[in-house]
Tab-separated table of C-alpha atoms and ligand atoms in Angstrom:
chain	number	residue	atom	x	y	z
A	1	MET	CA	11.544	-7.631	14.407
A	2	HIS	CA	14.568	-6.602	12.377
A	3	TYR	CA	15.915	-3.088	12.923
A	4	LYS	CA	17.822	-1.695	9.936
A	5	ASP	CA	21.135	0.137	10.064
A	6	ALA	CA	22.017	3.207	7.984
A	7	ARG	CA	23.357	1.113	5.090
A	8	GLU	CA	20.188	-0.958	4.876
A	9	ILE	CA	17.969	2.122	5.031
A	10	GLU	CA	19.970	3.685	2.193
A	11	LEU	CA	19.358	0.567	0.070
A	12	MET	CA	15.652	0.783	0.917
A	13	ARG	CA	15.665	4.453	-0.178
A	14	GLN	CA	16.965	3.329	-3.573
A	15	ALA	CA	14.298	0.634	-3.923
A	16	GLY	CA	11.691	3.106	-2.676
A	17	ALA	CA	12.739	5.709	-5.233
A	18	LEU	CA	12.203	3.198	-8.040
A	19	VAL	CA	8.728	2.375	-6.702
A	20	ALA	CA	7.880	6.085	-6.631
A	21	GLU	CA	9.157	6.583	-10.183
A	22	VAL	CA	7.070	3.643	-11.422
A	23	LEU	CA	3.952	4.972	-9.677
A	24	ASP	CA	4.542	8.491	-11.024
A	25	GLU	CA	4.797	7.130	-14.557
A	26	VAL	CA	1.915	4.652	-14.332
A	27	CYS	CA	-0.455	7.032	-12.529
A	28	GLY	CA	0.321	9.626	-15.213
A	29	GLN	CA	-0.703	7.073	-17.838
A	30	VAL	CA	-4.136	6.469	-16.252
A	31	ALA	CA	-6.912	7.741	-18.555
A	32	PRO	CA	-10.217	6.541	-19.985
A	33	GLY	CA	-9.527	3.915	-22.672
A	34	VAL	CA	-6.255	2.656	-21.170
A	35	THR	CA	-6.187	-0.989	-20.085
A	36	THR	CA	-4.823	-2.150	-16.744
A	37	GLY	CA	-2.543	-4.496	-18.710
A	38	GLU	CA	-0.944	-1.488	-20.433
A	39	LEU	CA	-0.243	0.094	-17.054
A	40	ASN	CA	1.387	-3.128	-15.878
A	41	ALA	CA	3.536	-3.320	-19.013
A	42	THR	CA	4.972	0.117	-18.230
A	43	ALA	CA	5.867	-1.027	-14.713
A	44	GLU	CA	7.419	-4.305	-15.909
A	45	ARG	CA	9.612	-2.407	-18.375
A	46	MET	CA	10.779	0.189	-15.813
A	47	ILE	CA	11.517	-2.393	-13.111
A	48	ALA	CA	13.458	-4.624	-15.517
A	49	SER	CA	15.522	-1.750	-16.920
A	50	ALA	CA	16.453	-0.720	-13.354
A	51	GLY	CA	17.749	-4.251	-12.774
A	52	ALA	CA	15.176	-4.780	-10.037
A	53	GLU	CA	12.744	-7.568	-9.242
A	54	ALA	CA	8.954	-7.119	-9.290
A	55	LEU	CA	7.978	-8.329	-5.821
A	56	PHE	CA	4.387	-9.342	-6.470
A	57	LYS	CA	5.054	-11.408	-9.577
A	58	GLY	CA	5.080	-15.097	-8.745
A	59	VAL	CA	3.807	-14.655	-5.185
A	60	VAL	CA	1.894	-17.728	-4.066
A	61	ASN	CA	-0.910	-17.559	-1.536
A	62	ARG	CA	-2.496	-20.562	0.043
A	63	ALA	CA	-5.972	-19.963	-1.356
A	64	ALA	CA	-4.976	-18.927	-4.875
A	65	THR	CA	-4.986	-21.321	-7.803
A	66	ARG	CA	-1.984	-19.682	-9.515
A	67	PRO	CA	0.936	-17.411	-8.592
A	68	PHE	CA	0.273	-13.673	-8.917
A	69	PRO	CA	0.980	-12.975	-12.602
A	70	ALA	CA	1.955	-9.293	-12.730
A	71	ALA	CA	4.293	-6.586	-11.416
A	72	LEU	CA	1.440	-4.340	-10.284
A	73	CYS	CA	-1.708	-5.024	-8.349
A	74	ILE	CA	-4.352	-2.905	-10.074
A	75	SER	CA	-7.682	-2.771	-8.254
A	76	VAL	CA	-10.590	-0.858	-9.784
A	77	ASN	CA	-13.634	0.606	-7.970
A	78	ASP	CA	-14.973	-2.043	-5.539
A	79	GLU	CA	-11.736	-4.018	-5.831
A	80	VAL	CA	-9.740	-3.326	-2.674
A	81	VAL	CA	-6.387	-5.031	-3.289
A	82	HIS	CA	-4.688	-7.720	-5.398
A	83	GLY	CA	-6.477	-6.830	-8.632
A	84	ILE	CA	-4.892	-8.553	-11.633
A	85	PRO	CA	-3.945	-6.358	-14.614
A	86	GLY	CA	-5.355	-7.435	-17.977
A	87	ASP	CA	-7.843	-6.420	-20.661
A	88	ARG	CA	-10.007	-4.234	-18.429
A	89	VAL	CA	-10.468	-0.822	-20.052
A	90	LEU	CA	-10.525	2.079	-17.610
A	91	GLN	CA	-13.559	4.341	-17.892
A	92	THR	CA	-14.306	7.816	-16.664
A	93	GLY	CA	-15.713	7.588	-13.153
A	94	ASP	CA	-13.445	4.691	-12.136
A	95	ALA	CA	-11.072	4.829	-9.183
A	96	VAL	CA	-7.940	2.771	-9.799
A	97	SER	CA	-5.645	1.587	-7.006
A	98	ILE	CA	-2.108	0.848	-8.164
A	99	ASP	CA	0.230	-1.049	-5.843
A	100	CYS	CA	3.905	-1.533	-6.729
A	101	GLY	CA	6.622	-3.467	-4.919
A	102	VAL	CA	10.241	-4.018	-5.964
A	103	ARG	CA	13.411	-5.588	-4.608
A	104	MET	CA	16.657	-3.950	-5.668
A	105	ALA	CA	20.142	-4.829	-4.363
A	106	GLY	CA	18.459	-7.102	-1.843
A	107	TYR	CA	16.046	-4.592	-0.294
A	108	CYS	CA	12.364	-3.893	-0.860
A	109	GLY	CA	10.060	-0.943	-1.383
A	110	ASP	CA	6.249	-1.077	-1.471
A	111	ALA	CA	3.782	1.749	-2.140
A	112	ALA	CA	0.295	2.316	-3.526
A	113	ARG	CA	-1.909	5.154	-4.716
A	114	THR	CA	-5.517	5.412	-5.849
A	115	VAL	CA	-6.206	7.795	-8.717
A	116	PRO	CA	-9.424	8.942	-10.397
A	117	VAL	CA	-10.091	8.125	-14.055
A	118	GLY	CA	-11.515	11.216	-15.748
A	119	VAL	CA	-14.385	12.758	-13.803
A	120	VAL	CA	-15.459	10.757	-10.730
A	121	ALA	CA	-18.399	11.155	-8.333
A	122	PRO	CA	-17.865	13.690	-5.520
A	123	GLU	CA	-17.961	10.928	-2.883
A	124	VAL	CA	-15.201	9.083	-4.734
A	125	THR	CA	-13.037	12.213	-4.736
A	126	ARG	CA	-13.688	12.416	-1.002
A	127	LEU	CA	-12.785	8.729	-0.514
A	128	LEU	CA	-9.413	9.214	-2.205
A	129	GLN	CA	-8.773	12.377	-0.210
A	130	VAL	CA	-9.662	10.839	3.167
A	131	THR	CA	-7.576	7.702	2.520
A	132	GLU	CA	-4.515	9.700	1.475
A	133	GLU	CA	-4.970	11.991	4.465
A	134	ALA	CA	-5.129	8.924	6.734
A	135	LEU	CA	-1.740	7.775	5.412
A	136	GLN	CA	-0.161	11.231	5.722
A	137	LEU	CA	-1.554	11.648	9.197
A	138	ALA	CA	-0.151	8.267	10.243
A	139	ILE	CA	3.281	9.194	8.878
A	140	ALA	CA	3.190	12.472	10.824
A	141	GLU	CA	2.225	10.602	14.006
A	142	VAL	CA	5.148	8.149	13.866
A	143	ALA	CA	7.687	8.950	16.590
A	144	PRO	CA	10.173	6.811	18.513
A	145	GLY	CA	8.709	5.473	21.737
A	146	ARG	CA	5.084	5.618	20.622
A	147	MET	CA	2.982	2.499	20.360
A	148	TRP	CA	1.672	1.705	16.868
A	149	SER	CA	-1.874	1.356	18.276
A	150	GLU	CA	-1.892	5.109	18.997
A	151	VAL	CA	-1.158	5.826	15.334
A	152	ALA	CA	-3.660	3.212	14.166
A	153	ALA	CA	-6.354	4.763	16.339
A	154	ARG	CA	-5.779	8.113	14.599
A	155	ILE	CA	-6.121	6.472	11.163
A	156	GLN	CA	-9.357	4.811	12.233
A	157	GLN	CA	-10.727	8.008	13.773
A	158	HIS	CA	-9.975	10.040	10.642
A	159	VAL	CA	-11.656	7.507	8.357
A	160	GLU	CA	-14.695	6.864	10.542
A	161	SER	CA	-15.316	10.548	11.241
A	162	ALA	CA	-15.651	10.935	7.458
A	163	GLY	CA	-18.354	8.228	7.487
A	164	MET	CA	-16.112	5.644	5.817
A	165	ALA	CA	-14.794	2.258	6.978
A	166	VAL	CA	-11.276	0.910	7.554
A	167	ILE	CA	-10.703	-2.463	5.879
A	168	ARG	CA	-9.550	-4.851	8.619
A	169	ASP	CA	-8.840	-8.065	6.752
A	170	PHE	CA	-5.671	-6.615	5.211
A	171	VAL	CA	-2.990	-4.674	7.047
A	172	GLY	CA	0.425	-3.099	6.569
A	173	HIS	CA	3.633	-4.892	7.442
A	174	GLY	CA	7.281	-4.720	8.329
A	175	ILE	CA	9.484	-4.682	5.218
A	176	GLY	CA	13.180	-5.029	4.451
A	177	GLN	CA	14.944	-7.863	2.666
A	178	GLU	CA	11.495	-9.452	2.418
A	179	MET	CA	8.287	-7.740	1.333
A	180	HIS	CA	6.462	-9.034	4.397
A	181	GLU	CA	8.304	-9.027	7.714
A	182	GLU	CA	7.116	-8.703	11.288
A	183	PRO	CA	5.218	-6.805	12.636
A	184	LYS	CA	1.685	-6.605	11.277
A	185	VAL	CA	0.624	-2.963	10.909
A	186	PRO	CA	-3.170	-2.670	11.221
A	187	ASN	CA	-5.103	0.496	10.420
A	188	TYR	CA	-7.448	0.273	13.397
A	189	SER	CA	-7.131	-0.131	17.133
A	190	ASP	CA	-10.174	-1.032	19.149
A	191	GLY	CA	-8.926	-3.400	21.819
A	192	THR	CA	-9.462	-6.524	19.724
A	193	ASN	CA	-5.955	-6.405	18.238
A	194	ARG	CA	-3.889	-5.208	21.209
A	195	ARG	CA	-1.835	-8.402	21.377
A	196	GLY	CA	0.154	-7.547	18.237
A	197	ASP	CA	0.869	-3.971	19.307
A	198	PHE	CA	4.499	-2.773	19.103
A	199	ARG	CA	6.671	0.184	19.974
A	200	LEU	CA	8.043	2.403	17.203
A	201	GLU	CA	11.849	2.383	17.492
A	202	PRO	CA	14.543	3.823	15.202
A	203	GLY	CA	15.518	1.375	12.468
A	204	LEU	CA	12.076	-0.159	12.150
A	205	THR	CA	10.910	-0.088	8.527
A	206	LEU	CA	7.195	-0.387	7.851
A	207	ALA	CA	4.765	-0.396	4.951
A	208	ILE	CA	1.863	1.723	6.229
A	209	GLU	CA	-1.165	1.179	4.016
A	210	PRO	CA	-4.678	2.268	4.947
A	211	MET	CA	-7.413	0.650	2.829
A	212	VAL	CA	-10.758	2.392	3.100
A	213	ALA	CA	-14.279	1.597	1.854
A	214	LEU	CA	-17.039	4.123	1.167
A	215	GLY	CA	-19.520	1.618	2.558
A	216	ASP	CA	-18.995	-1.402	4.800
A	217	ALA	CA	-15.560	-2.853	5.595
A	218	ALA	CA	-16.502	-6.474	4.825
A	219	VAL	CA	-14.625	-8.008	1.882
A	220	ARG	CA	-14.654	-11.217	-0.164
A	221	TYR	CA	-12.766	-12.875	-3.002
A	222	ALA	CA	-14.089	-11.708	-6.371
A	223	ASP	CA	-12.612	-14.428	-8.535
A	224	ALA	CA	-12.134	-18.168	-8.691
A	225	ASP	CA	-8.372	-17.568	-8.643
A	226	ALA	CA	-8.743	-16.310	-5.039
A	227	TRP	CA	-6.644	-13.217	-5.644
A	228	VAL	CA	-8.874	-10.204	-6.207
A	229	ILE	CA	-10.477	-8.798	-3.053
A	230	VAL	CA	-13.691	-6.743	-3.365
A	231	THR	CA	-16.027	-5.042	-0.907
A	232	ARG	CA	-19.040	-7.234	-0.157
A	233	ASP	CA	-21.446	-4.329	-0.573
A	234	GLY	CA	-19.902	-3.242	-3.890
A	235	SER	CA	-18.858	0.153	-2.529
A	236	PHE	CA	-15.700	1.803	-3.857
A	237	ALA	CA	-12.448	1.323	-1.960
A	238	ALA	CA	-9.163	3.231	-1.915
A	239	HIS	CA	-5.599	2.304	-0.920
A	240	PHE	CA	-2.600	4.509	-0.172
A	241	GLU	CA	0.735	3.102	0.985
A	242	HIS	CA	4.268	4.243	1.711
A	243	THR	CA	7.320	2.399	2.988
A	244	VAL	CA	8.765	4.402	5.884
A	245	ALA	CA	11.725	4.171	8.249
A	246	VAL	CA	11.366	5.169	11.882
A	247	ARG	CA	14.159	7.653	12.615
A	248	LYS	CA	15.056	9.625	15.742
A	249	GLY	CA	13.066	12.623	14.506
A	250	GLY	CA	10.039	10.677	13.196
A	251	ALA	CA	9.160	8.827	10.003
A	252	GLU	CA	11.222	9.133	6.834
A	253	VAL	CA	9.227	8.201	3.745
A	254	LEU	CA	11.382	5.897	1.606
A	255	THR	CA	9.026	5.528	-1.367
A	256	VAL	CA	9.669	8.982	-2.822
A	257	ALA	CA	11.390	9.916	-6.085
A	258	ARG	CA	15.109	10.583	-5.639
A	259	SER	CA	14.917	14.198	-6.823
A	260	ALA	CA	12.240	14.840	-4.204
A	261	ALA	CA	14.224	13.000	-1.528
A	262	LEU	CA	17.206	15.307	-2.045
A	263	ASN	CA	15.181	18.473	-1.424
B	1	MG	MG1	1.765	-2.620	-1.533
B	2	MG	MG1	2.321	-3.526	1.409
């Protein structure tokens, strides 16, 4: 694992601020009638004008038939992650997960939010609330010396006590000069994944990203491209993510807008 010094964390703050600004703008644009491709175009423009690199664009995965084609992953309703922006028109009642990653001056930021489109079902409102709470709770639990599994157990407990399920096939990750660094950062801890557990130490930078389903946690590929991941049972999913640095006093969230970071 690579522990970052103060200079590196400052560069990650700058990348993180851009991610937050993109998400603020794009989430504000979400409305019935807007296409996911339009949301992506906003992100592409903002990232390019900041002189940054869109991290997801061009990513190759072993199963996929083509590199990921966009700056944002936009995953709607039963899509969990890695949704591809395009002609899909958002409709009232949808829940849209927007994931943004950038590299700027050599360092990365990665964050995601799920937002409602118009009026959504009460259980969907609850899903978004519980998933965001799980992320905030995890951030509050981060402290030097603690094992990640203790934090992960709290995420899992919060989600399951609400009658929802933690997605297990995708997890958070270390982040720095690369989008994906060691360690893996799962959102559950039940004894089956103890081998990859790690201690939270100052300088560790992590993307913490609970993904939650209203129904069952099982997922599958939705498309022949082998990118888009959906719940097997068709239930809605939500995704909230922040890049954080472990500091002496706890977690510092790096994916926040710069004006907010200065307060
Ligand atoms: Mg992400
Ligand atoms: Mg991530």
